[in-house]
């Protein structure tokens, strides 16, 4: 298997982060928290290990239900026009395509507006949306500071704006926000549960993070909190990585760290793209026996899991997110509140070799999510 980043980096799920932070980030150094060098004294039947195993068991089960059960209950109008603003990476195009497919079921027309992820291109896309005068605008990954002027105009025009995977807050022009800061922390908890469970609460862990991606901070914080709670005495070191390392020297950074910290047992990445090329580079360096887990799975990382080069990944819910957005708009267009969708908890899945649905990265978490949503919309 090739260790070159290639398509995996192009497809990296950058939709979960504020894209524009990439543009202003200066190369940063490593910020580490000294790892504990104490013996791992946690008993095999400790409350922490028991809790971690329970969470692993819970999130290893593939979800079979969408997070909304309340039917729209009214005839959903056809002919609605939606502008979907892309973020500039493949994952956003995937989301736009999933959304377009769902909107077609309701007789809506979706216009996809491309950007390069730069502030200028994002603002131009929102300006285009204002000229289009659509019934709603959907986007992913952009902090409101980038398009604040356009957002104010859309709010004044009564056009709902739906966001996801953004470091933002609900309200003041944002009608629906999914996978925001208050929701993504569970990803860190799931990662911590896997590390603690896999190690029998005797881990020595390094966590590689991209601080530029501010939406990932709640993931890191939740990981650290649960890891320390469940794995008393276990070492944890956090290494901040500059965005300039992605697709370049990231594998070498990992090898260098592990060589200087040979007691490390587990390597965790806050974003799957950081792991691209790492397993092959570790093998070439003669480093074996390390366990790897990533947040935000992608095709390359699923292939690693399938072949045993990595151990675990958190799968994202892009299919379910986009159809939930459609559900929210269906309620809005029938004079109802979007609250049921805002309160809904999107599904999560901890993927290992034993339960990997597919190695191509395009699988939904809820296999028949389309049929379930269409039932809520009165289409079946």
Short mmCIF file of C-alpha atoms in Angstrom, two decimals:
data_model
loop_
_atom_site.label_atom_id
_atom_site.label_comp_id
_atom_site.label_asym_id
_atom_site.label_seq_id
_atom_site.Cartn_x
_atom_site.Cartn_y
_atom_site.Cartn_z
CA UNK A 1 0.00 0.00 0.00
CA UNK A 2 1.34 3.37 -0.92
CA UNK A 3 2.40 5.74 1.87
CA UNK A 4 1.95 8.81 -0.31
CA UNK A 5 -0.87 11.11 0.86
CA UNK A 6 -2.39 11.60 -2.60
CA UNK A 7 -6.17 11.26 -2.71
CA UNK A 8 -6.49 10.75 1.03
CA UNK A 9 -5.26 14.26 1.74
CA UNK A 10 -7.40 15.69 -1.04
CA UNK A 11 -10.41 13.96 0.47
CA UNK A 12 -9.43 14.85 4.04
CA UNK A 13 -12.48 15.86 5.97
CA UNK A 14 -11.51 19.46 6.32
CA UNK A 15 -15.21 20.25 6.32
CA UNK A 16 -15.14 19.75 10.06
CA UNK A 17 -12.90 22.73 10.64
CA UNK A 18 -12.92 26.45 9.91
CA UNK A 19 -11.26 26.46 6.51
CA UNK A 20 -9.88 29.98 6.73
CA UNK A 21 -7.63 29.18 9.65
CA UNK A 22 -5.41 27.43 7.13
CA UNK A 23 -4.68 30.74 5.50
CA UNK A 24 -3.35 32.60 8.51
CA UNK A 25 -1.55 29.86 10.40
CA UNK A 26 2.16 30.38 10.84
CA UNK A 27 4.29 27.33 11.40
CA UNK A 28 4.09 26.52 15.09
CA UNK A 29 6.31 24.46 17.32
CA UNK A 30 5.44 21.50 19.44
CA UNK A 31 3.59 22.22 22.65
CA UNK A 32 3.78 19.21 24.88
CA UNK A 33 2.46 18.32 28.27
CA UNK A 34 5.08 16.30 30.16
CA UNK A 35 4.13 12.66 30.12
CA UNK A 36 3.89 10.88 33.43
CA UNK A 37 6.61 8.32 33.96
CA UNK A 38 4.89 6.44 36.74
CA UNK A 39 3.91 2.82 36.84
CA UNK A 40 0.46 2.00 35.51
CA UNK A 41 -1.28 0.81 38.63
CA UNK A 42 -4.89 0.74 37.47
CA UNK A 43 -6.47 -2.58 38.30
CA UNK A 44 -8.05 -4.62 35.53
CA UNK A 45 -11.46 -4.25 37.13
CA UNK A 46 -11.14 -0.55 37.94
CA UNK A 47 -14.23 1.68 37.46
CA UNK A 48 -12.36 3.59 34.76
CA UNK A 49 -11.61 0.53 32.69
CA UNK A 50 -15.16 -0.72 33.13
CA UNK A 51 -16.53 2.63 31.93
CA UNK A 52 -14.16 2.70 28.97
CA UNK A 53 -15.13 -0.80 27.89
CA UNK A 54 -18.80 0.08 28.12
CA UNK A 55 -18.31 3.08 25.84
CA UNK A 56 -16.34 1.02 23.33
CA UNK A 57 -19.12 -1.54 23.29
CA UNK A 58 -21.76 1.16 22.80
CA UNK A 59 -20.06 2.95 19.92
CA UNK A 60 -18.84 -0.19 18.18
CA UNK A 61 -22.44 -1.04 17.32
CA UNK A 62 -23.47 0.32 13.94
CA UNK A 63 -26.43 2.68 14.50
CA UNK A 64 -29.70 1.53 12.97
CA UNK A 65 -31.87 4.58 13.59
CA UNK A 66 -31.70 8.20 12.51
CA UNK A 67 -31.72 10.72 15.38
CA UNK A 68 -35.16 12.19 14.56
CA UNK A 69 -38.39 10.25 14.91
CA UNK A 70 -41.04 12.98 14.74
CA UNK A 71 -42.75 13.15 11.36
CA UNK A 72 -42.98 16.51 9.62
CA UNK A 73 -46.72 15.94 9.57
CA UNK A 74 -47.51 18.49 6.89
CA UNK A 75 -47.28 18.56 3.11
CA UNK A 76 -43.77 19.71 2.22
CA UNK A 77 -43.78 22.28 -0.60
CA UNK A 78 -41.93 21.50 -3.80
CA UNK A 79 -39.89 23.88 -5.92
CA UNK A 80 -37.68 25.26 -3.17
CA UNK A 81 -34.29 26.63 -4.24
CA UNK A 82 -31.26 25.95 -2.04
CA UNK A 83 -27.73 27.31 -2.47
CA UNK A 84 -25.07 24.95 -1.10
CA UNK A 85 -21.69 26.66 -0.64
CA UNK A 86 -18.75 24.27 -0.90
CA UNK A 87 -15.64 24.61 1.24
CA UNK A 88 -13.04 23.68 -1.37
CA UNK A 89 -12.23 20.05 -0.43
CA UNK A 90 -13.71 16.75 -1.53
CA UNK A 91 -15.59 16.07 1.69
CA UNK A 92 -17.65 19.23 1.20
CA UNK A 93 -18.45 18.16 -2.35
CA UNK A 94 -19.57 14.81 -0.95
CA UNK A 95 -21.84 16.57 1.52
CA UNK A 96 -23.28 18.75 -1.23
CA UNK A 97 -23.98 15.68 -3.35
CA UNK A 98 -25.65 13.85 -0.46
CA UNK A 99 -27.75 16.96 0.24
CA UNK A 100 -28.66 17.35 -3.44
CA UNK A 101 -29.84 13.74 -3.62
CA UNK A 102 -32.06 14.18 -0.58
CA UNK A 103 -33.44 17.52 -1.76
CA UNK A 104 -34.38 15.96 -5.09
CA UNK A 105 -36.68 13.57 -3.22
CA UNK A 106 -38.69 16.60 -2.11
CA UNK A 107 -38.69 18.30 -5.50
CA UNK A 108 -36.16 20.96 -4.50
CA UNK A 109 -33.41 22.34 -6.69
CA UNK A 110 -29.91 22.72 -5.29
CA UNK A 111 -27.27 25.03 -6.71
CA UNK A 112 -23.73 24.14 -5.64
CA UNK A 113 -21.41 27.14 -5.40
CA UNK A 114 -17.71 26.31 -5.41
CA UNK A 115 -15.04 28.09 -3.36
CA UNK A 116 -11.32 27.62 -2.79
CA UNK A 117 -11.76 27.98 0.95
CA UNK A 118 -10.18 31.44 0.93
CA UNK A 119 -11.99 34.37 2.60
CA UNK A 120 -12.36 36.08 -0.75
CA UNK A 121 -13.89 33.09 -2.47
CA UNK A 122 -16.20 32.36 0.46
CA UNK A 123 -17.43 35.94 0.52
CA UNK A 124 -17.93 35.84 -3.25
CA UNK A 125 -20.00 32.68 -2.86
CA UNK A 126 -22.23 34.31 -0.26
CA UNK A 127 -22.56 37.37 -2.47
CA UNK A 128 -23.71 35.01 -5.22
CA UNK A 129 -26.24 33.50 -2.83
CA UNK A 130 -27.60 36.96 -2.05
CA UNK A 131 -28.07 37.60 -5.76
CA UNK A 132 -29.75 34.23 -6.20
CA UNK A 133 -32.25 35.01 -3.44
CA UNK A 134 -32.71 31.30 -2.59
CA UNK A 135 -35.08 29.84 -0.03
CA UNK A 136 -32.11 28.74 2.13
CA UNK A 137 -28.32 28.63 2.19
CA UNK A 138 -26.30 25.63 3.43
CA UNK A 139 -22.55 25.49 4.03
CA UNK A 140 -19.94 23.72 6.13
CA UNK A 141 -16.75 24.71 7.88
CA UNK A 142 -16.76 28.50 7.65
CA UNK A 143 -16.63 30.69 10.77
CA UNK A 144 -19.17 33.48 10.57
CA UNK A 145 -16.43 36.12 10.80
CA UNK A 146 -15.57 35.34 7.18
CA UNK A 147 -19.03 36.11 5.84
CA UNK A 148 -20.53 38.27 8.60
CA UNK A 149 -21.60 41.04 6.23
CA UNK A 150 -23.44 38.65 3.93
CA UNK A 151 -24.93 36.74 6.87
CA UNK A 152 -26.49 39.94 8.20
CA UNK A 153 -28.10 40.59 4.82
CA UNK A 154 -29.40 37.04 4.56
CA UNK A 155 -30.88 37.34 8.04
CA UNK A 156 -32.58 40.61 7.10
CA UNK A 157 -34.00 38.95 3.98
CA UNK A 158 -35.41 36.12 6.09
CA UNK A 159 -33.28 33.48 4.38
CA UNK A 160 -32.23 30.69 6.80
CA UNK A 161 -28.55 29.76 6.86
CA UNK A 162 -27.62 26.24 7.93
CA UNK A 163 -24.10 25.40 9.08
CA UNK A 164 -22.27 22.26 10.14
CA UNK A 165 -18.81 21.30 11.34
CA UNK A 166 -17.94 24.87 12.26
CA UNK A 167 -16.51 26.53 15.35
CA UNK A 168 -19.53 28.78 15.77
CA UNK A 169 -22.68 29.32 17.80
CA UNK A 170 -26.34 29.05 16.95
CA UNK A 171 -28.39 32.18 16.34
CA UNK A 172 -27.85 35.67 14.96
CA UNK A 173 -28.38 34.46 11.42
CA UNK A 174 -27.44 30.79 11.85
CA UNK A 175 -30.71 28.84 11.94
CA UNK A 176 -29.22 25.38 12.43
CA UNK A 177 -25.72 24.34 13.54
CA UNK A 178 -24.76 20.68 13.65
CA UNK A 179 -21.42 19.19 14.75
CA UNK A 180 -20.50 22.42 16.48
CA UNK A 181 -18.18 22.76 19.51
CA UNK A 182 -20.77 21.39 21.95
CA UNK A 183 -21.29 18.21 19.93
CA UNK A 184 -17.85 17.06 18.77
CA UNK A 185 -16.43 16.36 22.24
CA UNK A 186 -17.92 12.86 22.18
CA UNK A 187 -15.36 11.98 19.51
CA UNK A 188 -12.58 12.55 22.03
CA UNK A 189 -14.38 10.49 24.65
CA UNK A 190 -14.78 7.59 22.24
CA UNK A 191 -11.09 7.72 21.30
CA UNK A 192 -10.12 7.75 24.98
CA UNK A 193 -12.39 4.81 25.71
CA UNK A 194 -10.74 2.77 22.95
CA UNK A 195 -7.19 3.53 24.14
CA UNK A 196 -7.99 2.73 27.76
CA UNK A 197 -9.87 -0.44 26.84
CA UNK A 198 -7.28 -1.62 24.32
CA UNK A 199 -4.45 -1.13 26.80
CA UNK A 200 -6.23 -2.53 29.83
CA UNK A 201 -5.79 0.93 31.41
CA UNK A 202 -2.01 0.67 31.04
CA UNK A 203 -1.39 3.02 28.14
CA UNK A 204 1.39 5.46 27.38
CA UNK A 205 -0.15 7.76 24.80
CA UNK A 206 0.88 10.58 22.47
CA UNK A 207 -1.90 12.72 21.00
CA UNK A 208 -1.07 14.64 17.82
CA UNK A 209 -3.28 17.69 17.27
CA UNK A 210 -3.75 20.49 14.75
CA UNK A 211 -4.40 23.61 16.87
CA UNK A 212 -5.25 25.63 13.77
CA UNK A 213 -8.42 23.58 13.46
CA UNK A 214 -10.23 25.13 16.38
CA UNK A 215 -13.28 22.87 16.07
CA UNK A 216 -10.98 20.02 17.15
CA UNK A 217 -10.11 21.60 20.51
CA UNK A 218 -13.20 20.15 22.23
CA UNK A 219 -12.15 16.73 20.90
CA UNK A 220 -8.67 17.07 22.42
CA UNK A 221 -10.00 18.38 25.72
CA UNK A 222 -12.57 15.60 26.04
CA UNK A 223 -9.95 12.98 25.20
CA UNK A 224 -7.58 14.27 27.88
CA UNK A 225 -10.30 14.52 30.52
CA UNK A 226 -11.67 11.01 30.04
CA UNK A 227 -8.24 9.46 29.55
CA UNK A 228 -7.04 10.85 32.89
CA UNK A 229 -10.29 9.85 34.59
CA UNK A 230 -10.30 6.29 33.29
CA UNK A 231 -6.56 5.56 33.08
CA UNK A 232 -5.12 6.74 36.38
CA UNK A 233 -1.33 6.96 36.24
CA UNK A 234 -1.20 6.55 32.46
CA UNK A 235 1.17 8.87 30.60
CA UNK A 236 -0.23 11.36 28.10
CA UNK A 237 1.70 13.76 25.90
CA UNK A 238 0.05 16.22 23.51
CA UNK A 239 2.00 17.35 20.46
CA UNK A 240 0.75 20.31 18.44
CA UNK A 241 1.50 20.06 14.73
CA UNK A 242 1.69 22.89 12.18
CA UNK A 243 -0.52 22.60 9.13
CA UNK A 244 2.61 22.78 6.99
CA UNK A 245 3.40 19.21 8.08
CA UNK A 246 0.27 17.69 6.58
CA UNK A 247 1.16 15.68 3.51
CA UNK A 248 4.84 16.48 4.02
CA UNK A 249 6.94 15.63 7.07
CA UNK A 250 4.21 14.37 9.40
CA UNK A 251 5.31 10.71 9.23
CA UNK A 252 8.89 11.73 10.03
CA UNK A 253 7.67 13.76 13.00
CA UNK A 254 5.89 10.71 14.39
CA UNK A 255 8.91 8.47 13.90
CA UNK A 256 11.17 11.01 15.57
CA UNK A 257 8.82 11.31 18.54
CA UNK A 258 8.41 7.57 19.02
CA UNK A 259 12.15 6.97 18.81
CA UNK A 260 12.74 9.50 21.58
CA UNK A 261 9.80 8.13 23.61
CA UNK A 262 10.12 4.35 23.21
CA UNK A 263 7.66 3.60 26.02
CA UNK A 264 4.76 5.00 23.98
CA UNK A 265 2.15 2.32 23.32
CA UNK A 266 -0.63 4.31 21.63
CA UNK A 267 -0.60 7.04 18.98
CA UNK A 268 -3.76 9.12 18.54
CA UNK A 269 -4.44 11.68 15.80
CA UNK A 270 -7.12 14.37 16.11
CA UNK A 271 -7.62 14.18 12.34
CA UNK A 272 -7.20 11.15 10.12
CA UNK A 273 -5.17 12.98 7.51
CA UNK A 274 -2.32 13.30 10.04
CA UNK A 275 -1.90 9.52 9.92
CA UNK A 276 -1.53 9.32 6.15
CA UNK A 277 1.84 7.73 5.42
CA UNK A 278 2.61 7.12 9.09
CA UNK A 279 2.13 3.31 9.28
CA UNK A 280 4.47 2.66 6.34
CA UNK A 281 7.09 5.07 7.69
CA UNK A 282 6.98 3.44 11.13
CA UNK A 283 7.44 0.04 9.51
CA UNK A 284 10.36 1.25 7.41
CA UNK A 285 11.96 2.66 10.56
CA UNK A 286 11.66 -0.72 12.24
CA UNK A 287 9.13 0.52 14.79
CA UNK A 288 6.45 -2.04 15.57
CA UNK A 289 3.89 -2.79 18.24
CA UNK A 290 2.40 0.71 18.40
CA UNK A 291 -1.38 1.08 18.34
CA UNK A 292 -2.90 3.84 16.18
CA UNK A 293 -6.34 5.48 16.42
CA UNK A 294 -7.64 8.48 14.49
CA UNK A 295 -10.52 10.90 14.65
CA UNK A 296 -12.31 11.54 11.36
CA UNK A 297 -11.89 8.45 9.25
CA UNK A 298 -11.32 8.62 5.50
CA UNK A 299 -10.72 6.07 2.73
CA UNK A 300 -6.97 5.84 3.39
CA UNK A 301 -7.41 5.30 7.12
CA UNK A 302 -10.17 2.75 6.59
CA UNK A 303 -7.78 0.85 4.34
CA UNK A 304 -5.17 1.02 7.10
CA UNK A 305 -7.69 -0.43 9.56
CA UNK A 306 -8.73 -3.15 7.12
CA UNK A 307 -5.12 -4.21 6.55
CA UNK A 308 -4.14 -4.00 10.21
CA UNK A 309 -1.77 -1.04 9.79
CA UNK A 310 -3.96 1.06 12.10
CA UNK A 311 -6.34 -0.04 14.82
CA UNK A 312 -9.33 2.30 15.10
CA UNK A 313 -11.05 5.32 13.59
CA UNK A 314 -14.05 7.50 14.35
CA UNK A 315 -16.34 7.49 11.31
CA UNK A 316 -18.13 10.73 10.47
CA UNK A 317 -21.84 11.07 9.78
CA UNK A 318 -21.87 13.15 6.59
CA UNK A 319 -24.83 11.30 5.06
CA UNK A 320 -26.97 11.67 8.15
CA UNK A 321 -25.93 15.29 8.71
CA UNK A 322 -27.01 16.44 5.25
CA UNK A 323 -30.36 14.68 5.35
CA UNK A 324 -30.96 16.08 8.84
CA UNK A 325 -30.40 19.53 7.36
CA UNK A 326 -33.03 18.76 4.73
CA UNK A 327 -35.39 17.59 7.45
CA UNK A 328 -34.88 20.88 9.32
CA UNK A 329 -35.65 22.89 6.19
CA UNK A 330 -38.75 20.77 5.52
CA UNK A 331 -40.02 21.75 8.95
CA UNK A 332 -39.11 25.39 8.37
CA UNK A 333 -40.90 25.48 5.02
CA UNK A 334 -44.04 24.07 6.68
CA UNK A 335 -44.02 26.73 9.38
CA UNK A 336 -42.46 24.59 12.10
CA UNK A 337 -39.42 24.97 14.33
CA UNK A 338 -36.08 23.35 13.53
CA UNK A 339 -35.61 22.61 17.24
CA UNK A 340 -36.19 18.88 16.88
CA UNK A 341 -33.23 18.69 14.49
CA UNK A 342 -31.05 21.05 16.48
CA UNK A 343 -31.54 18.90 19.58
CA UNK A 344 -30.95 15.63 17.74
CA UNK A 345 -27.75 13.76 18.51
CA UNK A 346 -26.09 12.59 15.31
CA UNK A 347 -24.83 9.00 15.31
CA UNK A 348 -21.20 8.06 15.88
CA UNK A 349 -19.31 4.85 15.12
CA UNK A 350 -15.99 3.53 16.38
CA UNK A 351 -14.53 1.56 13.50
CA UNK A 352 -12.10 -1.32 13.91
CA UNK A 353 -11.19 -4.22 11.67
CA UNK A 354 -13.98 -6.25 13.24
CA UNK A 355 -16.83 -3.89 12.32
CA UNK A 356 -15.60 -1.85 9.34
CA UNK A 357 -18.62 -1.50 7.00
CA UNK A 358 -16.53 -0.53 3.97
CA UNK A 359 -12.98 0.50 3.15
CA UNK A 360 -13.99 3.08 0.53
CA UNK A 361 -15.00 5.70 3.09
CA UNK A 362 -18.37 6.52 1.59
CA UNK A 363 -20.60 4.44 3.83
CA UNK A 364 -23.45 5.93 5.87
CA UNK A 365 -23.52 5.08 9.56
CA UNK A 366 -27.23 4.25 9.45
CA UNK A 367 -27.51 1.92 6.50
CA UNK A 368 -31.13 2.73 5.56
CA UNK A 369 -31.09 6.37 6.66
CA UNK A 370 -32.74 7.49 3.41
CA UNK A 371 -35.80 5.31 3.89
CA UNK A 372 -36.17 6.45 7.49
CA UNK A 373 -36.01 10.14 6.60
CA UNK A 374 -38.40 9.71 3.68
CA UNK A 375 -40.89 8.12 6.06
CA UNK A 376 -40.76 11.27 8.19
CA UNK A 377 -41.41 13.33 5.05
CA UNK A 378 -44.47 11.33 4.02
CA UNK A 379 -42.76 9.80 1.00
CA UNK A 380 -43.24 6.16 2.00
#
